[in-house]
XYZ file of C-alpha atoms in Angstrom:
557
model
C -55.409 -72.538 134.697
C -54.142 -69.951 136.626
C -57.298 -68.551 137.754
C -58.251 -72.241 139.164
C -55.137 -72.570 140.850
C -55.667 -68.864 142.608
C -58.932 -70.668 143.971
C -56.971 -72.814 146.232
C -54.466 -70.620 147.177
C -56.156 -70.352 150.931
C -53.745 -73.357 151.349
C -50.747 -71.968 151.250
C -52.268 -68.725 152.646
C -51.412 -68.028 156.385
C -55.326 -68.575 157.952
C -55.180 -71.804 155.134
C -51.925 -73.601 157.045
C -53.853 -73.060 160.299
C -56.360 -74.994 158.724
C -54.229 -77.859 157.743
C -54.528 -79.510 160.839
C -58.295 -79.121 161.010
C -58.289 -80.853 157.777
C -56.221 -83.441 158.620
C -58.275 -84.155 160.983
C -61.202 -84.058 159.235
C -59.327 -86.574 156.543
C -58.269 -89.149 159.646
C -62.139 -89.402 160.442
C -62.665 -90.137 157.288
C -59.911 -92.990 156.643
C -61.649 -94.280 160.320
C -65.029 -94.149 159.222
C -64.086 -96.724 155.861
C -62.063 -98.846 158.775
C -65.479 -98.799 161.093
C -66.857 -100.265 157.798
C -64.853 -102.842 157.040
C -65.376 -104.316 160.533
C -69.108 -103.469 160.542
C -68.731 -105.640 156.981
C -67.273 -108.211 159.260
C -69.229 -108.233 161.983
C -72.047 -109.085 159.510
C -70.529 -112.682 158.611
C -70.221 -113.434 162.483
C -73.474 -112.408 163.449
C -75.688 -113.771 160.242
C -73.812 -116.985 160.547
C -74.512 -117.508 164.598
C -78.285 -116.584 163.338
C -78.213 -119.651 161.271
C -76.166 -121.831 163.740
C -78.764 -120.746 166.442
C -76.200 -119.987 168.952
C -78.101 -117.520 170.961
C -74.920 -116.801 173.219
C -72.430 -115.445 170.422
C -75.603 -113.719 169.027
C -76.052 -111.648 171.542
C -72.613 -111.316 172.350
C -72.494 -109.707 169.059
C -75.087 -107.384 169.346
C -73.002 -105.387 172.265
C -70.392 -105.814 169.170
C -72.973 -103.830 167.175
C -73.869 -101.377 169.428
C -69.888 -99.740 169.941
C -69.673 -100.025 165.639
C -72.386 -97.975 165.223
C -71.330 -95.421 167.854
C -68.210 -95.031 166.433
C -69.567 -94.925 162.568
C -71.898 -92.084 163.901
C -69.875 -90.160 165.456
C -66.994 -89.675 163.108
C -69.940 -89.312 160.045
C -71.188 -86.373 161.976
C -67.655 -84.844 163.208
C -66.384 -85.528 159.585
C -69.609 -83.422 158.284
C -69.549 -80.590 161.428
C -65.625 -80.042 160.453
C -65.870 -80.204 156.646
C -68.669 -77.082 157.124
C -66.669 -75.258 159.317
C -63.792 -75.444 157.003
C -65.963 -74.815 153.742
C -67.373 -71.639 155.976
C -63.715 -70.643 156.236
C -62.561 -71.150 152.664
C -65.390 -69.369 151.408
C -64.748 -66.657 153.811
C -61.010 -66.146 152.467
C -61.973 -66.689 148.940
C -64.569 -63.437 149.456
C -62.565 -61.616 151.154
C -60.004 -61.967 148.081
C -62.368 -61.254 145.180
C -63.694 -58.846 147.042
C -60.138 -56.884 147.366
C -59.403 -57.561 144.274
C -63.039 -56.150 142.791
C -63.305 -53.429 144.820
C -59.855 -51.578 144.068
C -59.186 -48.347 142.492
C -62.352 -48.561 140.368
C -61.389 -52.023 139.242
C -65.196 -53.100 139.772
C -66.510 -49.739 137.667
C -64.016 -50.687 134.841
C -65.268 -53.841 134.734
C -69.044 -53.579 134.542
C -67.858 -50.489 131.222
C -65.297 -52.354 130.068
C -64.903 -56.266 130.393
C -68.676 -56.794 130.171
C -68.615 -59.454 132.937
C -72.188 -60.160 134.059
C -73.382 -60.537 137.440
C -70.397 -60.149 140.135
C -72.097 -60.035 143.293
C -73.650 -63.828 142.585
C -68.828 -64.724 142.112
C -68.459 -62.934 145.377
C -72.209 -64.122 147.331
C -72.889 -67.783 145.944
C -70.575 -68.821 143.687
C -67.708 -68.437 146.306
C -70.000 -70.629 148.647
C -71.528 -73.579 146.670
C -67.258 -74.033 145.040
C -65.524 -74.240 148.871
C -68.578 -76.529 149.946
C -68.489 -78.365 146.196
C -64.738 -79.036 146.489
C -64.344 -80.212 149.972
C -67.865 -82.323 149.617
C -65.810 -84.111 146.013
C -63.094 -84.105 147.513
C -64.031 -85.949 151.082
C -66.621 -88.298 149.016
C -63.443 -89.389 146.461
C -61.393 -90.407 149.148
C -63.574 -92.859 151.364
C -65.050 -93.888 148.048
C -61.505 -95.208 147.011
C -60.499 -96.296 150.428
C -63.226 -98.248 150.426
C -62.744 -99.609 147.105
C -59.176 -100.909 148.145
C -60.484 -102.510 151.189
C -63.899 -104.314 150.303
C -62.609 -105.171 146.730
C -59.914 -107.309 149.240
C -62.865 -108.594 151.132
C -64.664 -109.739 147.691
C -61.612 -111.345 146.230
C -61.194 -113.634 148.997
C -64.796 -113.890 148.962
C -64.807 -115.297 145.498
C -61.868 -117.498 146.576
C -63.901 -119.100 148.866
C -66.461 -119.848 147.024
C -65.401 -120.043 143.240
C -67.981 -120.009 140.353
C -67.113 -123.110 137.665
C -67.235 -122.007 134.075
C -66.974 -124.128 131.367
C -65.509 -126.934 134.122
C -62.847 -123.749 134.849
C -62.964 -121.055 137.764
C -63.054 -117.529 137.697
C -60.636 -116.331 140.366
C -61.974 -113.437 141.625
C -65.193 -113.283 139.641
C -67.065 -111.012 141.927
C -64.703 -108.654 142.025
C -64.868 -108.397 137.952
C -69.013 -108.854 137.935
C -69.075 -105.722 140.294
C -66.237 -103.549 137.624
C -68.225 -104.601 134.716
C -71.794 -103.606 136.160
C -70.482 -100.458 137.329
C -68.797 -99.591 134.167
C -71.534 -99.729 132.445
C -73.500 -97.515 134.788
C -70.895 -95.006 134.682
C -71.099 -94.769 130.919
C -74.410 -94.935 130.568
C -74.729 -92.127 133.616
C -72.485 -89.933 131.483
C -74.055 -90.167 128.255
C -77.602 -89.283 129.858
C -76.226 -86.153 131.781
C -73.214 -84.640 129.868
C -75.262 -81.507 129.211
C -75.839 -80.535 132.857
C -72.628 -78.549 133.317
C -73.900 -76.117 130.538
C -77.690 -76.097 132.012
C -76.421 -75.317 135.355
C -73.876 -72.710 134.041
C -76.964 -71.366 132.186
C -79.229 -71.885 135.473
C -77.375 -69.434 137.022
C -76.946 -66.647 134.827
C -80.672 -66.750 134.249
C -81.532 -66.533 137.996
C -78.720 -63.562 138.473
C -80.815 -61.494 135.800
C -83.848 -62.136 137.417
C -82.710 -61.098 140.248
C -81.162 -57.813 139.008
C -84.355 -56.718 137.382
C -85.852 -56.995 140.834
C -83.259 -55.059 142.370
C -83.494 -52.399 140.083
C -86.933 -52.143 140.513
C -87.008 -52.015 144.137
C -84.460 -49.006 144.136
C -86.025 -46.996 141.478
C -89.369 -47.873 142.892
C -90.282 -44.169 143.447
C -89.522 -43.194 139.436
C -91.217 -46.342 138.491
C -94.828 -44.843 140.510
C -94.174 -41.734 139.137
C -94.087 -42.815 136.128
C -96.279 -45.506 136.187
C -94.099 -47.762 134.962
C -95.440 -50.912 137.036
C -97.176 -52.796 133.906
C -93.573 -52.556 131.734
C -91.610 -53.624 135.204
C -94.018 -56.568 135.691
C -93.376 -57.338 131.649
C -89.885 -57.257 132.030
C -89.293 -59.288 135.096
C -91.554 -61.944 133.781
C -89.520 -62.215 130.577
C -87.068 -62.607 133.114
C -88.734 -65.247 134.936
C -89.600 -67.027 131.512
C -86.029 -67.482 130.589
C -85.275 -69.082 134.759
C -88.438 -71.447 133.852
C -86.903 -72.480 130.497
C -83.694 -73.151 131.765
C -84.655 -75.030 134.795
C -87.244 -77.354 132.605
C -84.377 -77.802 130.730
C -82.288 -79.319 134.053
C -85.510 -80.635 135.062
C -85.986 -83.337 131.824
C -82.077 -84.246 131.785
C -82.281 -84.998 135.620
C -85.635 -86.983 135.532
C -83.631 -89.384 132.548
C -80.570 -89.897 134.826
C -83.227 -90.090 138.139
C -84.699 -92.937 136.010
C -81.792 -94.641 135.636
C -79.450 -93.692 139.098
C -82.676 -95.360 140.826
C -83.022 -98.278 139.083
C -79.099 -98.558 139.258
C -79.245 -98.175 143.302
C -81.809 -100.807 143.740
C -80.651 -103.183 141.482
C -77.323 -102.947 143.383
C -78.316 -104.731 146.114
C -79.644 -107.575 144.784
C -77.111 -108.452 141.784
C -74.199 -109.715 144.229
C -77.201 -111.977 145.587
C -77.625 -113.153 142.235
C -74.036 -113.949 141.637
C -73.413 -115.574 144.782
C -77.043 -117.717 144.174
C -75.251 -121.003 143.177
C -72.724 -121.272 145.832
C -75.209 -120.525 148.538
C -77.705 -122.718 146.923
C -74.516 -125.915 146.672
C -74.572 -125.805 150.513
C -70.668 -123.998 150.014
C -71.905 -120.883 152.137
C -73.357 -120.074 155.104
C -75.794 -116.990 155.435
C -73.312 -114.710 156.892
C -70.654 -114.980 154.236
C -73.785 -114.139 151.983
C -74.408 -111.502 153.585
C -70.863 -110.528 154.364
C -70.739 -110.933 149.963
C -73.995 -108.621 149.658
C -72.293 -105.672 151.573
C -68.950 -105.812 149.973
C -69.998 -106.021 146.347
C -72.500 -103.129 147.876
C -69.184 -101.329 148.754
C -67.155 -101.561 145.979
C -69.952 -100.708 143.803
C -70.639 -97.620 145.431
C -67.050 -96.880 145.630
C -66.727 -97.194 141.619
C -70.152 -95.631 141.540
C -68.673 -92.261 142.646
C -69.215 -90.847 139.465
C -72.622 -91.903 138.665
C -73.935 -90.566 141.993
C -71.850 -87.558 142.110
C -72.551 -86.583 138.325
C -74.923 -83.687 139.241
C -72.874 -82.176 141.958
C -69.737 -82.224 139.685
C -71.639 -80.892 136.830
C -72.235 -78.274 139.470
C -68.994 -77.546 140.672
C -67.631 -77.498 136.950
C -70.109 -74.817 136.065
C -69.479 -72.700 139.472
C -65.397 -73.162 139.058
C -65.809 -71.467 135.106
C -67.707 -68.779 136.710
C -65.121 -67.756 139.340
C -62.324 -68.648 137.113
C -64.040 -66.118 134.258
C -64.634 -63.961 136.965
C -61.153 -63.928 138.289
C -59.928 -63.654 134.869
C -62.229 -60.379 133.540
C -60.939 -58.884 136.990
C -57.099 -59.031 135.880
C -58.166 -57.673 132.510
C -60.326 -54.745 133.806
C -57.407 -54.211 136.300
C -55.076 -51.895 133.704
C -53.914 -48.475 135.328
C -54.597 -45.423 134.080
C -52.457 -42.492 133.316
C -52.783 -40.724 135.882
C -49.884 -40.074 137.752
C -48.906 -36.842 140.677
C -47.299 -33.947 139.584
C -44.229 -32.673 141.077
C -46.150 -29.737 142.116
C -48.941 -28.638 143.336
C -50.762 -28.061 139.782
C -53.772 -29.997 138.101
C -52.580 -30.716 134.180
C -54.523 -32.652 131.659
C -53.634 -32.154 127.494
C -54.813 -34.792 125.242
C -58.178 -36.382 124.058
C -60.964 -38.104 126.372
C -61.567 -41.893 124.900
C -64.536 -43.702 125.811
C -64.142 -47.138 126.745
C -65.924 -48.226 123.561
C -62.775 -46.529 121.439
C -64.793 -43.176 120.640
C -62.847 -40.309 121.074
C -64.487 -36.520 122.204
C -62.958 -32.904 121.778
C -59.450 -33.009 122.306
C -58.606 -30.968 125.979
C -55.395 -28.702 127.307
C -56.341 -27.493 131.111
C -53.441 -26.644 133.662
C -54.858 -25.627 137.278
C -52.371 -23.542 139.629
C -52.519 -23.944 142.893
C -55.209 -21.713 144.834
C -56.789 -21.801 141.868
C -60.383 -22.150 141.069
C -60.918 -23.088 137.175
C -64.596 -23.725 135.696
C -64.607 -25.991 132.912
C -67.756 -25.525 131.061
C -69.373 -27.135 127.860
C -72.082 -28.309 126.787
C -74.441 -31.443 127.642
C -73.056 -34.709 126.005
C -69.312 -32.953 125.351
C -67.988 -35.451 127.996
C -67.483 -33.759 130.858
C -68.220 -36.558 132.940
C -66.146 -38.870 131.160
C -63.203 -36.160 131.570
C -63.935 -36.956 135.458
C -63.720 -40.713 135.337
C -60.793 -40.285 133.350
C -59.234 -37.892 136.014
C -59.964 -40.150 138.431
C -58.182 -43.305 136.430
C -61.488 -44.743 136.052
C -60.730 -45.428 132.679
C -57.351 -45.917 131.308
C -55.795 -42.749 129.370
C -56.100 -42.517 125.180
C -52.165 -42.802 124.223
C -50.729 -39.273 124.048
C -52.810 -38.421 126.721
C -51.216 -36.619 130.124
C -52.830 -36.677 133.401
C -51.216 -34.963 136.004
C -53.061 -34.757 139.621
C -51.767 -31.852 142.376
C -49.900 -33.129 145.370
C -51.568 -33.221 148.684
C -55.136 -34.794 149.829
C -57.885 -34.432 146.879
C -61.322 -35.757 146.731
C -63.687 -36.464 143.429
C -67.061 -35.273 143.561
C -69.396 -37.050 140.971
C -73.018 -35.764 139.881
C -74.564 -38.337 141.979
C -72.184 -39.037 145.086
C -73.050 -42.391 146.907
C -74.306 -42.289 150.196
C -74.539 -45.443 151.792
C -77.127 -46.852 154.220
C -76.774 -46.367 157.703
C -76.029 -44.029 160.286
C -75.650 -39.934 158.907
C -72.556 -39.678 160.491
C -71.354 -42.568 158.509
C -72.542 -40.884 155.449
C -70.917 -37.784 156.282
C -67.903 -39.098 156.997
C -67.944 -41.561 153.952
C -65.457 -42.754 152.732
C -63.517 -42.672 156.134
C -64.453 -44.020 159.327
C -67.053 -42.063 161.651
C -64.596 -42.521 164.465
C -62.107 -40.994 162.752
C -64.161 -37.213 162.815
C -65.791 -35.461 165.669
C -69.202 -34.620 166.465
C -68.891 -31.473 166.402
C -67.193 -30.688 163.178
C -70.310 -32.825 161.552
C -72.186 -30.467 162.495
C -70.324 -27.705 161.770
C -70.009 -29.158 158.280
C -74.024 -29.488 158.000
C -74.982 -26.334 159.151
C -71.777 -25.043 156.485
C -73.826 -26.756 153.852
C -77.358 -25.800 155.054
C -77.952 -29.113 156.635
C -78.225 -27.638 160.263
C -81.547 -29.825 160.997
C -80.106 -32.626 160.470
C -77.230 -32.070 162.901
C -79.169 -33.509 165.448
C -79.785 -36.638 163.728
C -76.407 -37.783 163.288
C -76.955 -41.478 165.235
C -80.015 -42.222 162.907
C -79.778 -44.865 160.926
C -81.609 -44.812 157.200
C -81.151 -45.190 153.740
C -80.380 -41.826 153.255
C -79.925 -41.903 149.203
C -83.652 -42.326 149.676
C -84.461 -40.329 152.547
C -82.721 -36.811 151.042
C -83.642 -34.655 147.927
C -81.757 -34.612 145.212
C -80.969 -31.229 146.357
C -79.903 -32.310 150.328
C -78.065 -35.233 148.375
C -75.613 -32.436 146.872
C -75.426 -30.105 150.256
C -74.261 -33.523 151.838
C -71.482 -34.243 149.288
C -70.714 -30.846 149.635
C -70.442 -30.833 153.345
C -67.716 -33.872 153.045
C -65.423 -30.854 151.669
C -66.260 -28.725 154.466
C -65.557 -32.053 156.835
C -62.464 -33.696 154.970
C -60.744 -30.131 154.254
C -58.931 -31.566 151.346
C -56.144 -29.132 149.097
C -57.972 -30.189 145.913
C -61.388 -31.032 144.748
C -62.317 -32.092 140.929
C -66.177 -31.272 141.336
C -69.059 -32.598 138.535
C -72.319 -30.255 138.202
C -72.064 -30.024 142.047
C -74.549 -27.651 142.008
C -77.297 -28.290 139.157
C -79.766 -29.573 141.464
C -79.677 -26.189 143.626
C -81.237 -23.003 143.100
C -78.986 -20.015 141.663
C -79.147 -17.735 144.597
C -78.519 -21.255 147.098
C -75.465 -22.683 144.846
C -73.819 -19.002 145.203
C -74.768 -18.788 149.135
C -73.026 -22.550 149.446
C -69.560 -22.060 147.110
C -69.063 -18.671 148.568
C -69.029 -20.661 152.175
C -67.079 -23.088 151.383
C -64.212 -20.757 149.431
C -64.332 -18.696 153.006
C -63.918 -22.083 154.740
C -61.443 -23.335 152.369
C -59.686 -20.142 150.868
C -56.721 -22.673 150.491
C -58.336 -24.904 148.560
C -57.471 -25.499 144.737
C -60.553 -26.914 142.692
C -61.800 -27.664 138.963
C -65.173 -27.184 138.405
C -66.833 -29.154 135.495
C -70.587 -27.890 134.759
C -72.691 -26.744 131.655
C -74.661 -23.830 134.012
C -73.379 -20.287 135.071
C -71.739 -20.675 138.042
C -71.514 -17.315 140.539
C -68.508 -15.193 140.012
C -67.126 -16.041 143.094
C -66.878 -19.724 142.413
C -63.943 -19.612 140.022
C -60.603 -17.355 139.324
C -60.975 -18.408 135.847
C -63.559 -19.550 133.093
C -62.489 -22.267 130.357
C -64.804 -22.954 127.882
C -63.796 -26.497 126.579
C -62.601 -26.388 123.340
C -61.657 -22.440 123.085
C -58.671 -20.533 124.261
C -58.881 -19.895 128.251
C -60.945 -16.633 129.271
C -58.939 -15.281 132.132
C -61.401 -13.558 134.849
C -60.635 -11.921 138.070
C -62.252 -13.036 141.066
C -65.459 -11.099 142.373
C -65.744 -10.472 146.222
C -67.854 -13.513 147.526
C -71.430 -12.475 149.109
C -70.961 -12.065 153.043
């Protein structure tokens, strides 16, 4: 429940109460659009019966009477839809924004594609977000003229039915169009649900389906290279069709519940307009009415049916809605559970300290750890493949949440993470330098200072060009520009991943020896499985063993 309610909290938010008078509005057009209906409903008795009476003068006098109506129903149907999009567009820009901060903070979103298993978030923040602010506002805007409109023509029918009673039995039925219309709709509505209960779960399913689909896509559009290499393309096609098999399944599966409620929602509609005909047959036919109040009869029953009909008619939208609302609410609730902190916490000093035993986020525990980094200090952490020394970085990092026992202490000061494959966004190379800060925020100059720092210098001239540069570069390039964010960001501490394994031997040295000359300040914790040059550390751990203390060597010139 709480998750729902979070969904309309853009109503009490500050942008939401701005809104509040846009949707009154929007409601007031609506309440006028029933009242334009009740007179057009009016109107329709006046003009049908001049017809009959053949008074050409009040005829036409009552066509310029038609003519303002239907102005006036137009245009507040078309400002009530214009305003209920631009506040849907608004809702569903809030509501984004939201998730969005709340997915995207301090690895929330990473913990919760490892952790909480939630499928699929980019469809909650994309669509989902979109079809529920349209969905509710569209219910919502639909429930209220329907039941205006059942409060006014049900008025209209009952005096209707006054006027013009139906003998039973040598007794009356006061009223008895009103009822007729309640029962017939009743049953619809019954009927309507029993043929479509299973939607909500097909179009819950429906969506999922389609997310995968398009994931596998994805995927196979970024790795598209690998996949050539490889020749993969026969296995992609298989899988995506799979994919597409399980979409086709599930949509045949909306398709046949929709064609049996179609069957019936159509022959409901048309049948609609002639059964208040039929009741009101032996009055008319007795000489008791005149053509207009049998038309006048026609429209109102046609009303109040529709307005108790809400729920046959809107049965796939809700179904709909109901699916998208326990997607975002699921959603919203796996964010708050992948949303624990981690131990992590900043030392008093200036020193790096870790002691205790990396978890996995599956429970399995690896070698049990003790490192302490001084400040200044430049420690290589080395082990072997599959030890975890990636996991020791997420878990440095608070990616994951600490084993108990476990103590994380990071130095004081500005530090920066350095995984094996650093992102580099598409764009402009100055915003992928500068990432994750703003290019405004750093000059030109020390860009390319930073560049030519991390042999890069070509590219210094190319800073304005925008590309998808994690396709663009080398694997190689990719780690001189993650390296060249040190020499741009100058931070006091750096927690570094095989920064180097995609470099030659002699190039790695060349590139830590600059950036120690650059940054002689700086203090930083190496994690890698190769030899790293002598000058890249002050000491040598071996994970697992007793420290090796190691004095520095004199960096190449």
């Amino acid at each position: 429940m709480r998750e729902v309610l979070f969904l309309f909290r853009y109503w009490t938010d500050k942008r939401g109460r701005k809104d509040a008078l846009l949707l009154g509005l929007t409601l007031s057009l609506a309440v006028g659009s029933v009242y334009l209906g009740v007179e057009f409903n009016r109107w329709s008795g006046s003009f049908y019966n001049a017809l009959q009476a053949l008074d050409a003068g009040k005829t036409y006098a009552l066509l310029g009477t038609y003519l303002a109506l239907l102005a006036g129903i137009v245009a507040t149907r078309v400002a009530v839809t214009y305003l209920k999009e631009r506040l849907a567009l608004r809702w569903r820009a809030w509501l984004t924004e939201m998730l969005l901060g709340k997915w995207l903070h301090k690895g929330r979103h990473y913990r919760l594609e490892t952790q909480a298993g939630h499928d699929n978030p980019d469809q909650r923040l994309a669509e989902d977000t979109a079809l529920f602010s349209r969905g509710v506002l569209d219910a919502s805007l639909s429930l209220l003229s329907s039941v205006l409109s059942l409060i006014s023509f049900s008025a209209i029918l009952w005096q209707l039915s006054a006027s013009m009673p139906l003998p039973v039995l040598g007794d009356t039925i006061p009223g008895y169009l009103v009822w007729a219309c309640v029962i017939y709709t009743l049953a619809g509505s019954l009927i309507t649900h029993w043929l479509g209960k299973a939607l909500a779960g097909i179009q819950f399913l429906i969506q999922r389906k389609e997310a995968e689909l398009r994931r596998v896509l994805l995927g196979q559009r970024h790795h598209g290279e690998s996949i050539s290499f490889q020749r993969g393309e026969p296995t992609e096609q298989a899988r995506a069709m799979e994919r597409l098999g399980d979409v086709v399944e599930a949509q045949e599966a909306r398709i046949r519940k929709e064609k049996n409620l179609s069957l019936f929602t159509v022959a409901y509609g048309q049948a609609s307009g002639l059964v208040p005909i039929f009741c009101a047959i032996p009055v008319f036919l007795s000489g008791k009415m005149q053509l207009g109040g049998l038309m006048q009869t026609s429209q109102a029953f046609m009303q109040v049916s529709m307005a108790l009909s809400w729920f046959i008619f809107a049965y796939k939208d809700l179904a709909q809605l109901a699916a998208t609302v326990r997607r975002l609410s699921g959603f919203i609730a796996a964010l708050r559970e992948a949303g624990g902190e981690s131990a992590t916490s900043v030392a008093d000093d200036r020193r790096l300290v870790f002691s205790g035993t990396v978890t996995l986020p599956d429970g399995t525990a690896l070698a049990p750890l003790a490192l302490t980094l001084a400040p200044r200090e430049r420690l290589w952490l080395q082990g072997s493949s599959g030890l975890g020394k990636t996991s020791l970085t997420r878990l440095l990092a608070g990616l994951w949440p600490a084993a108990d026992g476990s103590a994380i202490r990071l130095p004081q000061g500005r530090g920066m993470f350095l995984p094996q494959n650093s992102h580099i966004a598409e764009g402009s190379l100055i915003a992928a330098l500068a990432y994750p800060h703003d290019p405004s925020t750093v000059s030109r100059e020390a860009c390319r200072a930073a560049l030519a720092a991390s042999g890069l210098e070509n590219l210094g001239a190319r800073l304005d060009e925008e590309a998808d540069w994690m396709r663009r570069l080398s694997g190689g390039e990719r780690q001189r520009l993650a390296l060249a964010r040190l020499f741009l960001h100058r931070p006091d501490w750096v927690v570094m991943d095989e920064p180097i394994n995609k470099l030659d031997d002699a190039t790695a040295s060349e590139l830590l020896a600059s950036l120690y000359r650059e940054l002689p300040e700086l203090t930083s914790l190496t994690i890698s499985h190769q030899p790293l040059p002598a000058c890249a550390y002050t000491r040598r751990q071996q994970w697992g063993a007793t420290p090796v203390s190691q004095e520095a060597e004199p960096c190449p010139a």
